[in-house]
Amino acid sequence: MQGRLPTLARRAALILMAGLLVACTTAIGTQPQTVLVAGATGQTGALIVRKLQQQGYRVRVLVRDPEKARARLGPDVEVVQADIRDAEAVRAAAAGAWAVVSAISAGSKEGPERPETI
């Protein structure tokens, strides 16, 4: 259980952040905007996407595998295929987004997939 605590705490924080986006938009009376979610096909990312959709946001997802994204998230998301390590691709995906939420987890402790790189 000890090893899971950081993951659960991180997941809770990301979901709370998505809720705060909703609260901010409601408070200032603006129309829901597009939110980019990176890491949307993971457990936490998919929960964030659903929460944002429930609140009426347009959701754009940044993913490596578009087919997986469409199968997991349904047809109501805008899918952008890119590698998170490609800064220009991330900038392009974020263009016009009101907010960006990262639910990306690192794949390993060494090499290009380490947390510092991601």
mmCIF file of N, CA and C in Angstrom:
data_model
loop_
_atom_site.group_PDB
_atom_site.id
_atom_site.type_symbol
_atom_site.label_atom_id
_atom_site.label_comp_id
_atom_site.label_asym_id
_atom_site.label_seq_id
_atom_site.Cartn_x
_atom_site.Cartn_y
_atom_site.Cartn_z
ATOM 1 N N MET A 1 0.818 -1.197 0.000
ATOM 2 C CA MET A 1 0.000 0.000 0.000
ATOM 3 C C MET A 1 0.862 1.261 0.000
ATOM 4 N N GLN A 2 2.008 1.184 0.649
ATOM 5 C CA GLN A 2 2.871 2.341 0.759
ATOM 6 C C GLN A 2 3.302 2.859 -0.621
ATOM 7 N N GLY A 3 3.600 1.960 -1.560
ATOM 8 C CA GLY A 3 4.012 2.366 -2.897
ATOM 9 C C GLY A 3 2.893 2.983 -3.706
ATOM 10 N N ARG A 4 1.654 2.713 -3.358
ATOM 11 C CA ARG A 4 0.511 3.240 -4.097
ATOM 12 C C ARG A 4 0.096 4.630 -3.639
ATOM 13 N N LEU A 5 0.463 5.006 -2.439
ATOM 14 C CA LEU A 5 0.013 6.278 -1.901
ATOM 15 C C LEU A 5 0.352 7.460 -2.802
ATOM 16 N N PRO A 6 1.593 7.590 -3.291
ATOM 17 C CA PRO A 6 1.873 8.727 -4.171
ATOM 18 C C PRO A 6 1.004 8.717 -5.427
ATOM 19 N N THR A 7 0.754 7.541 -5.995
ATOM 20 C CA THR A 7 -0.085 7.452 -7.188
ATOM 21 C C THR A 7 -1.512 7.879 -6.867
ATOM 22 N N LEU A 8 -2.061 7.393 -5.770
ATOM 23 C CA LEU A 8 -3.422 7.771 -5.390
ATOM 24 C C LEU A 8 -3.515 9.251 -5.066
ATOM 25 N N ALA A 9 -2.521 9.775 -4.381
ATOM 26 C CA ALA A 9 -2.521 11.197 -4.048
ATOM 27 C C ALA A 9 -2.411 12.044 -5.314
ATOM 28 N N ARG A 10 -1.574 11.619 -6.245
ATOM 29 C CA ARG A 10 -1.416 12.354 -7.506
ATOM 30 C C ARG A 10 -2.721 12.316 -8.298
ATOM 31 N N ARG A 11 -3.367 11.164 -8.337
ATOM 32 C CA ARG A 11 -4.636 11.025 -9.061
ATOM 33 C C ARG A 11 -5.691 11.937 -8.446
ATOM 34 N N ALA A 12 -5.769 11.943 -7.121
ATOM 35 C CA ALA A 12 -6.742 12.802 -6.443
ATOM 36 C C ALA A 12 -6.466 14.272 -6.735
ATOM 37 N N ALA A 13 -5.197 14.662 -6.752
ATOM 38 C CA ALA A 13 -4.845 16.056 -7.030
ATOM 39 C C ALA A 13 -5.235 16.455 -8.445
ATOM 40 N N LEU A 14 -5.019 15.576 -9.410
ATOM 41 C CA LEU A 14 -5.371 15.888 -10.797
ATOM 42 C C LEU A 14 -6.881 16.017 -10.971
ATOM 43 N N ILE A 15 -7.636 15.141 -10.324
ATOM 44 C CA ILE A 15 -9.094 15.213 -10.417
ATOM 45 C C ILE A 15 -9.593 16.480 -9.736
ATOM 46 N N LEU A 16 -8.989 16.835 -8.619
ATOM 47 C CA LEU A 16 -9.338 18.083 -7.943
ATOM 48 C C LEU A 16 -9.046 19.273 -8.847
ATOM 49 N N MET A 17 -7.916 19.234 -9.551
ATOM 50 C CA MET A 17 -7.559 20.319 -10.453
ATOM 51 C C MET A 17 -8.607 20.459 -11.552
ATOM 52 N N ALA A 18 -9.087 19.360 -12.083
ATOM 53 C CA ALA A 18 -10.128 19.418 -13.117
ATOM 54 C C ALA A 18 -11.394 20.048 -12.539
ATOM 55 N N GLY A 19 -11.712 19.705 -11.296
ATOM 56 C CA GLY A 19 -12.869 20.311 -10.639
ATOM 57 C C GLY A 19 -12.702 21.805 -10.441
ATOM 58 N N LEU A 20 -11.477 22.234 -10.132
ATOM 59 C CA LEU A 20 -11.218 23.660 -9.961
ATOM 60 C C LEU A 20 -11.385 24.418 -11.267
ATOM 61 N N LEU A 21 -11.009 23.793 -12.379
ATOM 62 C CA LEU A 21 -11.231 24.434 -13.677
ATOM 63 C C LEU A 21 -12.712 24.720 -13.867
ATOM 64 N N VAL A 22 -13.533 23.753 -13.505
ATOM 65 C CA VAL A 22 -14.979 23.908 -13.617
ATOM 66 C C VAL A 22 -15.446 25.058 -12.739
ATOM 67 N N ALA A 23 -14.981 25.102 -11.496
ATOM 68 C CA ALA A 23 -15.382 26.142 -10.563
ATOM 69 C C ALA A 23 -14.976 27.519 -11.063
ATOM 70 N N CYS A 24 -13.773 27.637 -11.610
ATOM 71 C CA CYS A 24 -13.295 28.927 -12.112
ATOM 72 C C CYS A 24 -14.158 29.419 -13.256
ATOM 73 N N THR A 25 -14.487 28.554 -14.177
ATOM 74 C CA THR A 25 -15.307 28.956 -15.315
ATOM 75 C C THR A 25 -16.696 29.357 -14.864
ATOM 76 N N THR A 26 -17.266 28.598 -13.947
ATOM 77 C CA THR A 26 -18.603 28.906 -13.447
ATOM 78 C C THR A 26 -18.597 30.245 -12.724
ATOM 79 N N ALA A 27 -17.556 30.489 -11.936
ATOM 80 C CA ALA A 27 -17.483 31.712 -11.147
ATOM 81 C C ALA A 27 -17.399 32.959 -12.012
ATOM 82 N N ILE A 28 -16.688 32.894 -13.121
ATOM 83 C CA ILE A 28 -16.541 34.095 -13.939
ATOM 84 C C ILE A 28 -17.582 34.171 -15.050
ATOM 85 N N GLY A 29 -18.451 33.160 -15.134
ATOM 86 C CA GLY A 29 -19.570 33.212 -16.053
ATOM 87 C C GLY A 29 -19.221 33.086 -17.519
ATOM 88 N N THR A 30 -18.124 32.474 -17.843
ATOM 89 C CA THR A 30 -17.764 32.306 -19.248
ATOM 90 C C THR A 30 -18.299 30.993 -19.780
ATOM 91 N N GLN A 31 -18.343 30.897 -21.070
ATOM 92 C CA GLN A 31 -18.741 29.648 -21.703
ATOM 93 C C GLN A 31 -17.623 28.626 -21.543
ATOM 94 N N PRO A 32 -17.959 27.354 -21.429
ATOM 95 C CA PRO A 32 -16.907 26.329 -21.343
ATOM 96 C C PRO A 32 -15.975 26.399 -22.547
ATOM 97 N N GLN A 33 -14.728 26.181 -22.291
ATOM 98 C CA GLN A 33 -13.690 26.272 -23.295
ATOM 99 C C GLN A 33 -13.091 24.894 -23.579
ATOM 100 N N THR A 34 -12.141 24.870 -24.491
ATOM 101 C CA THR A 34 -11.413 23.645 -24.801
ATOM 102 C C THR A 34 -10.323 23.429 -23.763
ATOM 103 N N VAL A 35 -10.243 22.203 -23.256
ATOM 104 C CA VAL A 35 -9.193 21.822 -22.320
ATOM 105 C C VAL A 35 -8.412 20.679 -22.959
ATOM 106 N N LEU A 36 -7.090 20.828 -22.999
ATOM 107 C CA LEU A 36 -6.213 19.784 -23.502
ATOM 108 C C LEU A 36 -5.822 18.879 -22.344
ATOM 109 N N VAL A 37 -5.997 17.570 -22.521
ATOM 110 C CA VAL A 37 -5.597 16.599 -21.507
ATOM 111 C C VAL A 37 -4.531 15.700 -22.115
ATOM 112 N N ALA A 38 -3.336 15.752 -21.549
ATOM 113 C CA ALA A 38 -2.250 14.871 -21.964
ATOM 114 C C ALA A 38 -2.265 13.658 -21.038
ATOM 115 N N GLY A 39 -2.064 12.478 -21.610
ATOM 116 C CA GLY A 39 -2.129 11.264 -20.808
ATOM 117 C C GLY A 39 -3.565 10.821 -20.582
ATOM 118 N N ALA A 40 -4.430 11.140 -21.506
ATOM 119 C CA ALA A 40 -5.867 10.919 -21.338
ATOM 120 C C ALA A 40 -6.300 9.460 -21.393
ATOM 121 N N THR A 41 -5.470 8.568 -21.911
ATOM 122 C CA THR A 41 -5.900 7.171 -22.006
ATOM 123 C C THR A 41 -5.552 6.362 -20.764
ATOM 124 N N GLY A 42 -4.835 6.944 -19.835
ATOM 125 C CA GLY A 42 -4.546 6.257 -18.577
ATOM 126 C C GLY A 42 -5.751 6.335 -17.650
ATOM 127 N N GLN A 43 -5.654 5.660 -16.513
ATOM 128 C CA GLN A 43 -6.767 5.654 -15.560
ATOM 129 C C GLN A 43 -7.143 7.049 -15.107
ATOM 130 N N THR A 44 -6.159 7.804 -14.647
ATOM 131 C CA THR A 44 -6.432 9.149 -14.144
ATOM 132 C C THR A 44 -6.875 10.069 -15.266
ATOM 133 N N GLY A 45 -6.189 10.014 -16.393
ATOM 134 C CA GLY A 45 -6.537 10.869 -17.520
ATOM 135 C C GLY A 45 -7.958 10.641 -18.006
ATOM 136 N N ALA A 46 -8.373 9.395 -18.101
ATOM 137 C CA ALA A 46 -9.740 9.083 -18.552
ATOM 138 C C ALA A 46 -10.778 9.626 -17.565
ATOM 139 N N LEU A 47 -10.480 9.557 -16.270
ATOM 140 C CA LEU A 47 -11.388 10.125 -15.270
ATOM 141 C C LEU A 47 -11.494 11.639 -15.430
ATOM 142 N N ILE A 48 -10.375 12.283 -15.686
ATOM 143 C CA ILE A 48 -10.377 13.738 -15.880
ATOM 144 C C ILE A 48 -11.175 14.105 -17.121
ATOM 145 N N VAL A 49 -10.975 13.361 -18.210
ATOM 146 C CA VAL A 49 -11.727 13.627 -19.449
ATOM 147 C C VAL A 49 -13.223 13.528 -19.182
ATOM 148 N N ARG A 50 -13.655 12.465 -18.510
ATOM 149 C CA ARG A 50 -15.093 12.295 -18.220
ATOM 150 C C ARG A 50 -15.630 13.439 -17.370
ATOM 151 N N LYS A 51 -14.872 13.841 -16.363
ATOM 152 C CA LYS A 51 -15.307 14.934 -15.483
ATOM 153 C C LYS A 51 -15.450 16.231 -16.274
ATOM 154 N N LEU A 52 -14.487 16.530 -17.112
ATOM 155 C CA LEU A 52 -14.559 17.742 -17.924
ATOM 156 C C LEU A 52 -15.745 17.692 -18.885
ATOM 157 N N GLN A 53 -15.974 16.542 -19.508
ATOM 158 C CA GLN A 53 -17.108 16.399 -20.422
ATOM 159 C C GLN A 53 -18.435 16.583 -19.694
ATOM 160 N N GLN A 54 -18.525 16.029 -18.494
ATOM 161 C CA GLN A 54 -19.751 16.176 -17.701
ATOM 162 C C GLN A 54 -20.061 17.637 -17.406
ATOM 163 N N GLN A 55 -19.018 18.440 -17.317
ATOM 164 C CA GLN A 55 -19.185 19.855 -17.030
ATOM 165 C C GLN A 55 -19.346 20.696 -18.299
ATOM 166 N N GLY A 56 -19.361 20.056 -19.446
ATOM 167 C CA GLY A 56 -19.613 20.763 -20.692
ATOM 168 C C GLY A 56 -18.389 21.286 -21.418
ATOM 169 N N TYR A 57 -17.195 20.922 -20.966
ATOM 170 C CA TYR A 57 -15.984 21.353 -21.664
ATOM 171 C C TYR A 57 -15.807 20.602 -22.968
ATOM 172 N N ARG A 58 -15.215 21.271 -23.930
ATOM 173 C CA ARG A 58 -14.734 20.599 -25.130
ATOM 174 C C ARG A 58 -13.373 20.034 -24.748
ATOM 175 N N VAL A 59 -13.169 18.771 -25.004
ATOM 176 C CA VAL A 59 -11.927 18.130 -24.570
ATOM 177 C C VAL A 59 -11.107 17.709 -25.777
ATOM 178 N N ARG A 60 -9.850 18.125 -25.753
ATOM 179 C CA ARG A 60 -8.860 17.715 -26.745
ATOM 180 C C ARG A 60 -7.852 16.855 -25.993
ATOM 181 N N VAL A 61 -7.472 15.720 -26.578
ATOM 182 C CA VAL A 61 -6.529 14.838 -25.902
ATOM 183 C C VAL A 61 -5.258 14.693 -26.724
ATOM 184 N N LEU A 62 -4.140 14.681 -26.019
ATOM 185 C CA LEU A 62 -2.828 14.485 -26.631
ATOM 186 C C LEU A 62 -2.400 13.065 -26.298
ATOM 187 N N VAL A 63 -2.315 12.220 -27.332
ATOM 188 C CA VAL A 63 -2.062 10.791 -27.112
ATOM 189 C C VAL A 63 -1.062 10.246 -28.122
ATOM 190 N N ARG A 64 -0.481 9.100 -27.781
ATOM 191 C CA ARG A 64 0.405 8.401 -28.716
ATOM 192 C C ARG A 64 -0.395 7.512 -29.657
ATOM 193 N N ASP A 65 -1.503 6.960 -29.166
ATOM 194 C CA ASP A 65 -2.269 5.968 -29.916
ATOM 195 C C ASP A 65 -3.708 6.452 -30.118
ATOM 196 N N PRO A 66 -4.014 7.048 -31.286
ATOM 197 C CA PRO A 66 -5.357 7.583 -31.527
ATOM 198 C C PRO A 66 -6.470 6.537 -31.460
ATOM 199 N N GLU A 67 -6.200 5.326 -31.938
ATOM 200 C CA GLU A 67 -7.225 4.284 -31.909
ATOM 201 C C GLU A 67 -7.583 3.916 -30.465
ATOM 202 N N LYS A 68 -6.562 3.799 -29.626
ATOM 203 C CA LYS A 68 -6.800 3.510 -28.211
ATOM 204 C C LYS A 68 -7.613 4.638 -27.570
ATOM 205 N N ALA A 69 -7.276 5.865 -27.924
ATOM 206 C CA ALA A 69 -7.997 7.014 -27.367
ATOM 207 C C ALA A 69 -9.464 6.992 -27.774
ATOM 208 N N ARG A 70 -9.728 6.753 -29.041
ATOM 209 C CA ARG A 70 -11.118 6.736 -29.500
ATOM 210 C C ARG A 70 -11.900 5.591 -28.863
ATOM 211 N N ALA A 71 -11.250 4.426 -28.727
ATOM 212 C CA ALA A 71 -11.918 3.277 -28.109
ATOM 213 C C ALA A 71 -12.206 3.533 -26.635
ATOM 214 N N ARG A 72 -11.285 4.160 -25.945
ATOM 215 C CA ARG A 72 -11.439 4.369 -24.504
ATOM 216 C C ARG A 72 -12.285 5.595 -24.169
ATOM 217 N N LEU A 73 -12.162 6.650 -24.975
ATOM 218 C CA LEU A 73 -12.776 7.925 -24.616
ATOM 219 C C LEU A 73 -14.013 8.281 -25.423
ATOM 220 N N GLY A 74 -14.261 7.560 -26.492
ATOM 221 C CA GLY A 74 -15.448 7.823 -27.295
ATOM 222 C C GLY A 74 -15.234 8.886 -28.355
ATOM 223 N N PRO A 75 -16.297 9.169 -29.104
ATOM 224 C CA PRO A 75 -16.193 10.062 -30.249
ATOM 225 C C PRO A 75 -16.244 11.554 -29.925
ATOM 226 N N ASP A 76 -16.544 11.904 -28.682
ATOM 227 C CA ASP A 76 -16.748 13.312 -28.341
ATOM 228 C C ASP A 76 -15.491 14.047 -27.900
ATOM 229 N N VAL A 77 -14.330 13.469 -28.162
ATOM 230 C CA VAL A 77 -13.072 14.153 -27.851
ATOM 231 C C VAL A 77 -12.325 14.416 -29.152
ATOM 232 N N GLU A 78 -11.599 15.502 -29.156
ATOM 233 C CA GLU A 78 -10.714 15.803 -30.285
ATOM 234 C C GLU A 78 -9.383 15.120 -29.991
ATOM 235 N N VAL A 79 -8.938 14.275 -30.893
ATOM 236 C CA VAL A 79 -7.728 13.495 -30.671
ATOM 237 C C VAL A 79 -6.566 14.086 -31.466
ATOM 238 N N VAL A 80 -5.462 14.343 -30.753
ATOM 239 C CA VAL A 80 -4.232 14.819 -31.383
ATOM 240 C C VAL A 80 -3.141 13.804 -31.063
ATOM 241 N N GLN A 81 -2.547 13.243 -32.104
ATOM 242 C CA GLN A 81 -1.471 12.272 -31.910
ATOM 243 C C GLN A 81 -0.137 13.016 -31.882
ATOM 244 N N ALA A 82 0.621 12.804 -30.807
ATOM 245 C CA ALA A 82 1.938 13.438 -30.692
ATOM 246 C C ALA A 82 2.728 12.772 -29.577
ATOM 247 N N ASP A 83 4.026 13.005 -29.604
ATOM 248 C CA ASP A 83 4.918 12.546 -28.542
ATOM 249 C C ASP A 83 5.103 13.715 -27.587
ATOM 250 N N ILE A 84 4.867 13.492 -26.313
ATOM 251 C CA ILE A 84 4.957 14.556 -25.316
ATOM 252 C C ILE A 84 6.349 15.166 -25.246
ATOM 253 N N ARG A 85 7.356 14.439 -25.726
ATOM 254 C CA ARG A 85 8.731 14.963 -25.710
ATOM 255 C C ARG A 85 9.018 15.903 -26.872
ATOM 256 N N ASP A 86 8.078 16.044 -27.787
ATOM 257 C CA ASP A 86 8.213 16.933 -28.941
ATOM 258 C C ASP A 86 7.551 18.270 -28.593
ATOM 259 N N ALA A 87 8.374 19.231 -28.176
ATOM 260 C CA ALA A 87 7.855 20.507 -27.686
ATOM 261 C C ALA A 87 6.984 21.226 -28.720
ATOM 262 N N GLU A 88 7.368 21.184 -29.980
ATOM 263 C CA GLU A 88 6.585 21.860 -31.013
ATOM 264 C C GLU A 88 5.215 21.204 -31.187
ATOM 265 N N ALA A 89 5.166 19.888 -31.133
ATOM 266 C CA ALA A 89 3.887 19.175 -31.242
ATOM 267 C C ALA A 89 2.982 19.491 -30.055
ATOM 268 N N VAL A 90 3.568 19.602 -28.874
ATOM 269 C CA VAL A 90 2.777 19.947 -27.686
ATOM 270 C C VAL A 90 2.243 21.370 -27.808
ATOM 271 N N ARG A 91 3.083 22.301 -28.265
ATOM 272 C CA ARG A 91 2.620 23.681 -28.467
ATOM 273 C C ARG A 91 1.457 23.722 -29.460
ATOM 274 N N ALA A 92 1.576 22.970 -30.543
ATOM 275 C CA ALA A 92 0.506 22.943 -31.548
ATOM 276 C C ALA A 92 -0.777 22.359 -30.963
ATOM 277 N N ALA A 93 -0.646 21.304 -30.177
ATOM 278 C CA ALA A 93 -1.828 20.679 -29.565
ATOM 279 C C ALA A 93 -2.501 21.615 -28.566
ATOM 280 N N ALA A 94 -1.703 22.427 -27.883
ATOM 281 C CA ALA A 94 -2.234 23.330 -26.861
ATOM 282 C C ALA A 94 -2.774 24.639 -27.439
ATOM 283 N N ALA A 95 -2.503 24.903 -28.711
ATOM 284 C CA ALA A 95 -2.942 26.157 -29.323
ATOM 285 C C ALA A 95 -4.457 26.301 -29.205
ATOM 286 N N GLY A 96 -4.874 27.409 -28.654
ATOM 287 C CA GLY A 96 -6.299 27.691 -28.519
ATOM 288 C C GLY A 96 -6.956 27.059 -27.309
ATOM 289 N N ALA A 97 -6.230 26.254 -26.566
ATOM 290 C CA ALA A 97 -6.811 25.620 -25.374
ATOM 291 C C ALA A 97 -6.862 26.632 -24.241
ATOM 292 N N TRP A 98 -7.922 26.588 -23.470
ATOM 293 C CA TRP A 98 -8.095 27.463 -22.315
ATOM 294 C C TRP A 98 -7.237 26.993 -21.150
ATOM 295 N N ALA A 99 -7.050 25.659 -21.074
ATOM 296 C CA ALA A 99 -6.243 25.076 -19.999
ATOM 297 C C ALA A 99 -5.633 23.776 -20.497
ATOM 298 N N VAL A 100 -4.548 23.374 -19.832
ATOM 299 C CA VAL A 100 -3.884 22.107 -20.132
ATOM 300 C C VAL A 100 -3.770 21.328 -18.831
ATOM 301 N N VAL A 101 -4.165 20.054 -18.873
ATOM 302 C CA VAL A 101 -4.046 19.171 -17.717
ATOM 303 C C VAL A 101 -3.131 18.025 -18.116
ATOM 304 N N SER A 102 -2.107 17.763 -17.314
ATOM 305 C CA SER A 102 -1.203 16.650 -17.586
ATOM 306 C C SER A 102 -1.481 15.519 -16.620
ATOM 307 N N ALA A 103 -1.848 14.371 -17.183
ATOM 308 C CA ALA A 103 -2.047 13.156 -16.397
ATOM 309 C C ALA A 103 -1.038 12.107 -16.854
ATOM 310 N N ILE A 104 0.106 12.577 -17.307
ATOM 311 C CA ILE A 104 1.129 11.698 -17.848
ATOM 312 C C ILE A 104 1.950 11.102 -16.717
ATOM 313 N N SER A 105 2.210 9.812 -16.848
ATOM 314 C CA SER A 105 3.127 9.185 -15.893
ATOM 315 C C SER A 105 4.371 8.759 -16.662
ATOM 316 N N ALA A 106 5.495 8.789 -15.988
ATOM 317 C CA ALA A 106 6.748 8.401 -16.621
ATOM 318 C C ALA A 106 6.835 6.888 -16.701
ATOM 319 N N GLY A 107 7.511 6.388 -17.726
ATOM 320 C CA GLY A 107 7.578 4.956 -17.952
ATOM 321 C C GLY A 107 8.728 4.239 -17.285
ATOM 322 N N SER A 108 9.790 4.920 -16.929
ATOM 323 C CA SER A 108 10.928 4.238 -16.316
ATOM 324 C C SER A 108 11.755 5.223 -15.500
ATOM 325 N N LYS A 109 12.731 4.684 -14.794
ATOM 326 C CA LYS A 109 13.586 5.536 -13.963
ATOM 327 C C LYS A 109 14.804 6.040 -14.709
ATOM 328 N N GLU A 110 15.067 5.499 -15.895
ATOM 329 C CA GLU A 110 16.243 5.888 -16.669
ATOM 330 C C GLU A 110 15.860 6.084 -18.125
ATOM 331 N N GLY A 111 16.726 6.779 -18.843
ATOM 332 C CA GLY A 111 16.529 6.948 -20.279
ATOM 333 C C GLY A 111 15.501 8.010 -20.613
ATOM 334 N N PRO A 112 15.009 7.997 -21.855
ATOM 335 C CA PRO A 112 14.110 9.059 -22.328
ATOM 336 C C PRO A 112 12.733 9.029 -21.689
ATOM 337 N N GLU A 113 12.386 7.951 -20.996
ATOM 338 C CA GLU A 113 11.072 7.849 -20.359
ATOM 339 C C GLU A 113 11.108 8.212 -18.885
ATOM 340 N N ARG A 114 12.213 8.737 -18.382
ATOM 341 C CA ARG A 114 12.310 9.057 -16.957
ATOM 342 C C ARG A 114 11.454 10.284 -16.634
ATOM 343 N N PRO A 115 11.037 10.431 -15.388
ATOM 344 C CA PRO A 115 10.135 11.542 -15.013
ATOM 345 C C PRO A 115 10.644 12.921 -15.389
ATOM 346 N N GLU A 116 11.932 13.171 -15.267
ATOM 347 C CA GLU A 116 12.466 14.495 -15.570
ATOM 348 C C GLU A 116 12.287 14.863 -17.043
ATOM 349 N N THR A 117 12.392 13.872 -17.911
ATOM 350 C CA THR A 117 12.229 14.104 -19.341
ATOM 351 C C THR A 117 10.757 14.339 -19.680
ATOM 352 N N ILE A 118 9.912 13.518 -19.132
ATOM 353 C CA ILE A 118 8.486 13.625 -19.416
ATOM 354 C C ILE A 118 7.960 14.908 -18.817
#
